[in-house]
Amino acid sequence: MRNKDFLSILDLDEGGIDGIIQMAEKIKQGETPQALAGKTIALLFEKPSLRTRVSFEVGIKQMGGTCIFLSNSEIGLGVREPESDIARILDRLVDCIIARVFSHRSLELLSENTSLPVVNALSDRAHPCQALGDCLTIFEHKGEMQGLKMAFIGDGNNIAGSLALACSYAGMDFTIASPENYQLPSPVWKIAEGISKEKETKLSW
């Protein structure tokens, strides 16, 4: 990791995707490292979810940790209590914050006000954990990622942006077909282009 948080695929260091995929493969084969033994993780969900909540809770418990689920009705993120106060309170009580929010800025404010790792479980800008899950599925079916081609058909949304970055890092070509006015934001595309050139992969509309 480039820093304490995982808010974007860009937070992974060189080879980070491969390392995570290899670890996930071992866990699925029965090796369950107790890396979270004695740790308490706060699941802060402003936006509800079935799959994301269950997968995080199961994963945390399998790795020896304990999780506390906090819904938006309980905390009122940015309304009843500002993100800065929530971050400072959790900083004293838990070991990590996993947040699923509407605005990416909420993640940044949490990160800026705590020494704890903050993990993005979805925001309007990025969905890095989903992209990693997709990369794992590709690896399981293809046995590799380097040199493969991914086609994405749909809006240039948070998932598409995270996939464009993940594919570029993993050595895959990435093509996206989106309706006019629903394409990937220019800043995300430019970053993905830079990574793609460095990795000598192809990125196209």
PDB file of C-alpha atoms in Angstrom:
ATOM      1  CA  MET A   1       0.000   0.000   0.000  1.00  0.00           C
ATOM      2  CA  ARG A   2       1.151   3.531  -0.747  1.00  0.00           C
ATOM      3  CA  ASN A   3      -0.429   4.839   2.467  1.00  0.00           C
ATOM      4  CA  LYS A   4      -2.610   3.734   5.370  1.00  0.00           C
ATOM      5  CA  ASP A   5      -5.897   3.915   3.446  1.00  0.00           C
ATOM      6  CA  PHE A   6      -7.504   2.063   0.557  1.00  0.00           C
ATOM      7  CA  LEU A   7      -9.772   4.665  -1.022  1.00  0.00           C
ATOM      8  CA  SER A   8      -8.812   3.970  -4.629  1.00  0.00           C
ATOM      9  CA  ILE A   9      -6.965   1.427  -6.748  1.00  0.00           C
ATOM     10  CA  LEU A  10      -4.265   4.114  -6.898  1.00  0.00           C
ATOM     11  CA  ASP A  11      -3.501   3.437  -3.220  1.00  0.00           C
ATOM     12  CA  LEU A  12      -2.047   0.038  -4.138  1.00  0.00           C
ATOM     13  CA  ASP A  13       1.690  -0.078  -4.635  1.00  0.00           C
ATOM     14  CA  GLU A  14       3.514  -1.834  -7.470  1.00  0.00           C
ATOM     15  CA  GLY A  15       2.419  -5.451  -7.613  1.00  0.00           C
ATOM     16  CA  GLY A  16      -0.330  -4.804  -5.079  1.00  0.00           C
ATOM     17  CA  ILE A  17      -3.104  -6.334  -7.169  1.00  0.00           C
ATOM     18  CA  ASP A  18      -1.152  -9.541  -7.795  1.00  0.00           C
ATOM     19  CA  GLY A  19      -0.342  -9.854  -4.097  1.00  0.00           C
ATOM     20  CA  ILE A  20      -3.965  -9.428  -3.051  1.00  0.00           C
ATOM     21  CA  ILE A  21      -5.173 -11.914  -5.676  1.00  0.00           C
ATOM     22  CA  GLN A  22      -2.644 -14.513  -4.529  1.00  0.00           C
ATOM     23  CA  MET A  23      -3.651 -14.039  -0.887  1.00  0.00           C
ATOM     24  CA  ALA A  24      -7.351 -14.301  -1.775  1.00  0.00           C
ATOM     25  CA  GLU A  25      -6.679 -17.527  -3.680  1.00  0.00           C
ATOM     26  CA  LYS A  26      -4.990 -19.068  -0.629  1.00  0.00           C
ATOM     27  CA  ILE A  27      -7.872 -18.027   1.625  1.00  0.00           C
ATOM     28  CA  LYS A  28     -10.424 -19.569  -0.747  1.00  0.00           C
ATOM     29  CA  GLN A  29      -8.383 -22.785  -0.697  1.00  0.00           C
ATOM     30  CA  GLY A  30      -8.636 -22.978   3.084  1.00  0.00           C
ATOM     31  CA  GLU A  31      -5.672 -20.981   4.375  1.00  0.00           C
ATOM     32  CA  THR A  32      -7.198 -18.402   6.691  1.00  0.00           C
ATOM     33  CA  PRO A  33      -4.576 -16.070   8.175  1.00  0.00           C
ATOM     34  CA  GLN A  34      -5.601 -14.630  11.535  1.00  0.00           C
ATOM     35  CA  ALA A  35      -4.330 -11.191  10.566  1.00  0.00           C
ATOM     36  CA  LEU A  36      -7.262  -9.499  12.321  1.00  0.00           C
ATOM     37  CA  ALA A  37      -7.092 -11.442  15.587  1.00  0.00           C
ATOM     38  CA  GLY A  38      -7.854  -9.087  18.443  1.00  0.00           C
ATOM     39  CA  LYS A  39      -8.889  -6.298  16.058  1.00  0.00           C
ATOM     40  CA  THR A  40     -12.244  -4.520  15.928  1.00  0.00           C
ATOM     41  CA  ILE A  41     -13.440  -3.153  12.591  1.00  0.00           C
ATOM     42  CA  ALA A  42     -16.161  -0.524  12.200  1.00  0.00           C
ATOM     43  CA  LEU A  43     -18.447  -1.027   9.195  1.00  0.00           C
ATOM     44  CA  LEU A  44     -19.865   2.426   8.551  1.00  0.00           C
ATOM     45  CA  PHE A  45     -22.596   2.141   5.918  1.00  0.00           C
ATOM     46  CA  GLU A  46     -24.278   5.361   4.842  1.00  0.00           C
ATOM     47  CA  LYS A  47     -25.592   3.426   1.829  1.00  0.00           C
ATOM     48  CA  PRO A  48     -27.140  -0.012   2.519  1.00  0.00           C
ATOM     49  CA  SER A  49     -25.935  -3.201   0.844  1.00  0.00           C
ATOM     50  CA  LEU A  50     -26.484  -6.942   1.071  1.00  0.00           C
ATOM     51  CA  ARG A  51     -23.398  -8.381  -0.658  1.00  0.00           C
ATOM     52  CA  THR A  52     -20.882  -5.819   0.549  1.00  0.00           C
ATOM     53  CA  ARG A  53     -21.922  -6.030   4.181  1.00  0.00           C
ATOM     54  CA  VAL A  54     -22.074  -9.823   4.303  1.00  0.00           C
ATOM     55  CA  SER A  55     -18.768 -10.324   2.471  1.00  0.00           C
ATOM     56  CA  PHE A  56     -16.931  -7.898   4.752  1.00  0.00           C
ATOM     57  CA  GLU A  57     -18.452  -9.309   7.945  1.00  0.00           C
ATOM     58  CA  VAL A  58     -17.695 -12.911   6.970  1.00  0.00           C
ATOM     59  CA  GLY A  59     -14.153 -12.053   5.864  1.00  0.00           C
ATOM     60  CA  ILE A  60     -13.389 -10.132   9.053  1.00  0.00           C
ATOM     61  CA  LYS A  61     -14.668 -12.949  11.273  1.00  0.00           C
ATOM     62  CA  GLN A  62     -12.823 -15.633   9.300  1.00  0.00           C
ATOM     63  CA  MET A  63      -9.592 -13.680   9.813  1.00  0.00           C
ATOM     64  CA  GLY A  64     -10.146 -13.514  13.566  1.00  0.00           C
ATOM     65  CA  GLY A  65     -11.561 -10.003  13.865  1.00  0.00           C
ATOM     66  CA  THR A  66     -14.725  -8.516  15.310  1.00  0.00           C
ATOM     67  CA  CYS A  67     -16.903  -6.064  13.412  1.00  0.00           C
ATOM     68  CA  ILE A  68     -19.398  -3.433  14.502  1.00  0.00           C
ATOM     69  CA  PHE A  69     -22.027  -2.421  11.953  1.00  0.00           C
ATOM     70  CA  LEU A  70     -23.096   1.236  12.008  1.00  0.00           C
ATOM     71  CA  SER A  71     -25.985   2.250   9.758  1.00  0.00           C
ATOM     72  CA  ASN A  72     -26.614   5.819   8.680  1.00  0.00           C
ATOM     73  CA  SER A  73     -29.692   6.015  10.911  1.00  0.00           C
ATOM     74  CA  GLU A  74     -27.383   5.432  13.886  1.00  0.00           C
ATOM     75  CA  ILE A  75     -24.658   7.923  13.022  1.00  0.00           C
ATOM     76  CA  GLY A  76     -26.143  10.464  10.587  1.00  0.00           C
ATOM     77  CA  LEU A  77     -22.901  10.864   8.635  1.00  0.00           C
ATOM     78  CA  GLY A  78     -22.245  14.547   8.019  1.00  0.00           C
ATOM     79  CA  VAL A  79     -25.703  15.488   9.316  1.00  0.00           C
ATOM     80  CA  ARG A  80     -26.167  14.510  12.954  1.00  0.00           C
ATOM     81  CA  GLU A  81     -22.415  14.307  13.417  1.00  0.00           C
ATOM     82  CA  PRO A  82     -19.703  15.639  11.084  1.00  0.00           C
ATOM     83  CA  GLU A  83     -17.284  13.151   9.555  1.00  0.00           C
ATOM     84  CA  SER A  84     -14.419  14.670  11.548  1.00  0.00           C
ATOM     85  CA  ASP A  85     -16.109  13.934  14.894  1.00  0.00           C
ATOM     86  CA  ILE A  86     -17.076  10.409  13.855  1.00  0.00           C
ATOM     87  CA  ALA A  87     -13.484   9.720  12.784  1.00  0.00           C
ATOM     88  CA  ARG A  88     -12.027  11.012  16.060  1.00  0.00           C
ATOM     89  CA  ILE A  89     -14.443   8.959  18.162  1.00  0.00           C
ATOM     90  CA  LEU A  90     -13.818   5.749  16.225  1.00  0.00           C
ATOM     91  CA  ASP A  91     -10.072   6.428  16.346  1.00  0.00           C
ATOM     92  CA  ARG A  92     -10.155   5.741  20.089  1.00  0.00           C
ATOM     93  CA  LEU A  93     -12.339   2.647  19.961  1.00  0.00           C
ATOM     94  CA  VAL A  94     -11.656   0.522  16.861  1.00  0.00           C
ATOM     95  CA  ASP A  95      -8.739  -0.530  14.659  1.00  0.00           C
ATOM     96  CA  CYS A  96     -10.052   0.155  11.148  1.00  0.00           C
ATOM     97  CA  ILE A  97     -12.945   1.924   9.408  1.00  0.00           C
ATOM     98  CA  ILE A  98     -14.655   0.403   6.379  1.00  0.00           C
ATOM     99  CA  ALA A  99     -17.079   2.937   4.918  1.00  0.00           C
ATOM    100  CA  ARG A 100     -19.726   2.747   2.199  1.00  0.00           C
ATOM    101  CA  VAL A 101     -20.777   6.312   1.413  1.00  0.00           C
ATOM    102  CA  PHE A 102     -22.546   8.490  -1.117  1.00  0.00           C
ATOM    103  CA  SER A 103     -19.802  11.117  -1.441  1.00  0.00           C
ATOM    104  CA  HIS A 104     -16.112  10.297  -1.833  1.00  0.00           C
ATOM    105  CA  ARG A 105     -15.386  13.465   0.121  1.00  0.00           C
ATOM    106  CA  SER A 106     -16.803  11.745   3.217  1.00  0.00           C
ATOM    107  CA  LEU A 107     -14.057   9.120   2.951  1.00  0.00           C
ATOM    108  CA  GLU A 108     -11.415  11.810   2.623  1.00  0.00           C
ATOM    109  CA  LEU A 109     -12.728  13.627   5.699  1.00  0.00           C
ATOM    110  CA  LEU A 110     -12.722  10.397   7.702  1.00  0.00           C
ATOM    111  CA  SER A 111      -9.154   9.713   6.599  1.00  0.00           C
ATOM    112  CA  GLU A 112      -7.964  13.228   7.412  1.00  0.00           C
ATOM    113  CA  ASN A 113      -9.247  12.990  10.978  1.00  0.00           C
ATOM    114  CA  THR A 114      -8.060   9.562  12.068  1.00  0.00           C
ATOM    115  CA  SER A 115      -4.837   7.593  12.287  1.00  0.00           C
ATOM    116  CA  LEU A 116      -6.792   4.423  11.451  1.00  0.00           C
ATOM    117  CA  PRO A 117      -6.842   2.763   8.025  1.00  0.00           C
ATOM    118  CA  VAL A 118      -9.957   3.748   6.059  1.00  0.00           C
ATOM    119  CA  VAL A 119     -11.250   1.345   3.397  1.00  0.00           C
ATOM    120  CA  ASN A 120     -13.608   2.402   0.609  1.00  0.00           C
ATOM    121  CA  ALA A 121     -16.518  -0.051   0.395  1.00  0.00           C
ATOM    122  CA  LEU A 122     -18.113   2.210  -2.267  1.00  0.00           C
ATOM    123  CA  SER A 123     -18.331   5.907  -3.029  1.00  0.00           C
ATOM    124  CA  ASP A 124     -19.642   7.948  -5.926  1.00  0.00           C
ATOM    125  CA  ARG A 125     -16.099   8.156  -7.321  1.00  0.00           C
ATOM    126  CA  ALA A 126     -14.667   4.672  -6.819  1.00  0.00           C
ATOM    127  CA  HIS A 127     -15.422   1.067  -5.911  1.00  0.00           C
ATOM    128  CA  PRO A 128     -11.941  -0.471  -5.564  1.00  0.00           C
ATOM    129  CA  CYS A 129     -12.979  -3.575  -3.612  1.00  0.00           C
ATOM    130  CA  GLN A 130     -15.451  -4.515  -6.349  1.00  0.00           C
ATOM    131  CA  ALA A 131     -12.710  -4.103  -8.963  1.00  0.00           C
ATOM    132  CA  LEU A 132     -10.401  -6.394  -6.980  1.00  0.00           C
ATOM    133  CA  GLY A 133     -13.196  -8.968  -6.711  1.00  0.00           C
ATOM    134  CA  ASP A 134     -13.645  -8.835 -10.482  1.00  0.00           C
ATOM    135  CA  CYS A 135      -9.896  -9.301 -10.988  1.00  0.00           C
ATOM    136  CA  LEU A 136      -9.986 -12.357  -8.724  1.00  0.00           C
ATOM    137  CA  THR A 137     -12.821 -13.865 -10.771  1.00  0.00           C
ATOM    138  CA  ILE A 138     -10.901 -13.259 -14.001  1.00  0.00           C
ATOM    139  CA  PHE A 139      -7.784 -14.868 -12.531  1.00  0.00           C
ATOM    140  CA  GLU A 140      -9.756 -17.895 -11.326  1.00  0.00           C
ATOM    141  CA  HIS A 141     -11.233 -18.494 -14.779  1.00  0.00           C
ATOM    142  CA  LYS A 142      -8.240 -17.541 -16.924  1.00  0.00           C
ATOM    143  CA  GLY A 143      -5.289 -18.400 -14.701  1.00  0.00           C
ATOM    144  CA  GLU A 144      -3.686 -15.016 -15.368  1.00  0.00           C
ATOM    145  CA  MET A 145      -4.483 -11.356 -15.990  1.00  0.00           C
ATOM    146  CA  GLN A 146      -1.439 -10.139 -17.896  1.00  0.00           C
ATOM    147  CA  GLY A 147      -2.192  -9.786 -21.609  1.00  0.00           C
ATOM    148  CA  LEU A 148      -5.958 -10.281 -21.335  1.00  0.00           C
ATOM    149  CA  LYS A 149      -8.572  -7.899 -22.729  1.00  0.00           C
ATOM    150  CA  MET A 150     -11.580  -6.602 -20.799  1.00  0.00           C
ATOM    151  CA  ALA A 151     -14.627  -4.997 -22.415  1.00  0.00           C
ATOM    152  CA  PHE A 152     -16.984  -2.949 -20.222  1.00  0.00           C
ATOM    153  CA  ILE A 153     -20.400  -1.951 -21.571  1.00  0.00           C
ATOM    154  CA  GLY A 154     -22.289   0.585 -19.482  1.00  0.00           C
ATOM    155  CA  ASP A 155     -22.065   3.926 -17.732  1.00  0.00           C
ATOM    156  CA  GLY A 156     -18.629   5.304 -16.950  1.00  0.00           C
ATOM    157  CA  ASN A 157     -19.402   5.091 -13.241  1.00  0.00           C
ATOM    158  CA  ASN A 158     -17.431   4.337 -10.081  1.00  0.00           C
ATOM    159  CA  ILE A 159     -17.052   0.647 -10.949  1.00  0.00           C
ATOM    160  CA  ALA A 160     -15.926   1.365 -14.512  1.00  0.00           C
ATOM    161  CA  GLY A 161     -13.328   3.838 -13.279  1.00  0.00           C
ATOM    162  CA  SER A 162     -11.924   1.426 -10.709  1.00  0.00           C
ATOM    163  CA  LEU A 163     -11.827  -1.367 -13.300  1.00  0.00           C
ATOM    164  CA  ALA A 164     -10.004   0.835 -15.815  1.00  0.00           C
ATOM    165  CA  LEU A 165      -7.318   1.536 -13.216  1.00  0.00           C
ATOM    166  CA  ALA A 166      -7.147  -2.071 -11.986  1.00  0.00           C
ATOM    167  CA  CYS A 167      -6.888  -3.512 -15.497  1.00  0.00           C
ATOM    168  CA  SER A 168      -4.135  -1.079 -16.416  1.00  0.00           C
ATOM    169  CA  TYR A 169      -2.165  -1.966 -13.271  1.00  0.00           C
ATOM    170  CA  ALA A 170      -2.689  -5.708 -13.863  1.00  0.00           C
ATOM    171  CA  GLY A 171      -1.455  -5.566 -17.460  1.00  0.00           C
ATOM    172  CA  MET A 172      -4.847  -6.003 -19.132  1.00  0.00           C
ATOM    173  CA  ASP A 173      -6.233  -4.057 -22.085  1.00  0.00           C
ATOM    174  CA  PHE A 174      -9.440  -2.187 -21.224  1.00  0.00           C
ATOM    175  CA  THR A 175     -12.175  -1.025 -23.603  1.00  0.00           C
ATOM    176  CA  ILE A 176     -15.325   0.754 -22.467  1.00  0.00           C
ATOM    177  CA  ALA A 177     -18.506   1.431 -24.450  1.00  0.00           C
ATOM    178  CA  SER A 178     -20.653   4.079 -22.766  1.00  0.00           C
ATOM    179  CA  PRO A 179     -23.571   6.239 -23.920  1.00  0.00           C
ATOM    180  CA  GLU A 180     -22.735   9.808 -24.823  1.00  0.00           C
ATOM    181  CA  ASN A 181     -22.589  12.028 -21.724  1.00  0.00           C
ATOM    182  CA  TYR A 182     -22.142   8.946 -19.514  1.00  0.00           C
ATOM    183  CA  GLN A 183     -18.463   8.315 -20.171  1.00  0.00           C
ATOM    184  CA  LEU A 184     -15.674   8.015 -17.631  1.00  0.00           C
ATOM    185  CA  PRO A 185     -14.698  11.328 -16.025  1.00  0.00           C
ATOM    186  CA  SER A 186     -11.749  12.878 -17.822  1.00  0.00           C
ATOM    187  CA  PRO A 187      -9.432  12.895 -14.742  1.00  0.00           C
ATOM    188  CA  VAL A 188      -9.926   9.142 -14.216  1.00  0.00           C
ATOM    189  CA  TRP A 189      -9.355   8.431 -17.906  1.00  0.00           C
ATOM    190  CA  LYS A 190      -6.137  10.457 -17.976  1.00  0.00           C
ATOM    191  CA  ILE A 191      -4.742   8.622 -14.946  1.00  0.00           C
ATOM    192  CA  ALA A 192      -5.662   5.245 -16.449  1.00  0.00           C
ATOM    193  CA  GLU A 193      -4.037   6.313 -19.731  1.00  0.00           C
ATOM    194  CA  GLY A 194      -0.807   7.127 -17.926  1.00  0.00           C
ATOM    195  CA  ILE A 195      -0.729   3.738 -16.196  1.00  0.00           C
ATOM    196  CA  SER A 196      -1.637   1.995 -19.452  1.00  0.00           C
ATOM    197  CA  LYS A 197       1.271   3.610 -21.300  1.00  0.00           C
ATOM    198  CA  GLU A 198       3.655   2.657 -18.511  1.00  0.00           C
ATOM    199  CA  LYS A 199       2.433  -0.959 -18.559  1.00  0.00           C
ATOM    200  CA  GLU A 200       2.261  -1.021 -22.384  1.00  0.00           C
ATOM    201  CA  THR A 201      -1.413  -1.983 -22.433  1.00  0.00           C
ATOM    202  CA  LYS A 202      -4.272  -0.559 -24.490  1.00  0.00           C
ATOM    203  CA  LEU A 203      -7.042   1.703 -23.241  1.00  0.00           C
ATOM    204  CA  SER A 204      -9.880   2.629 -25.591  1.00  0.00           C
ATOM    205  CA  TRP A 205     -13.450   3.903 -25.819  1.00  0.00           C
TER     206      TRP A 205
END
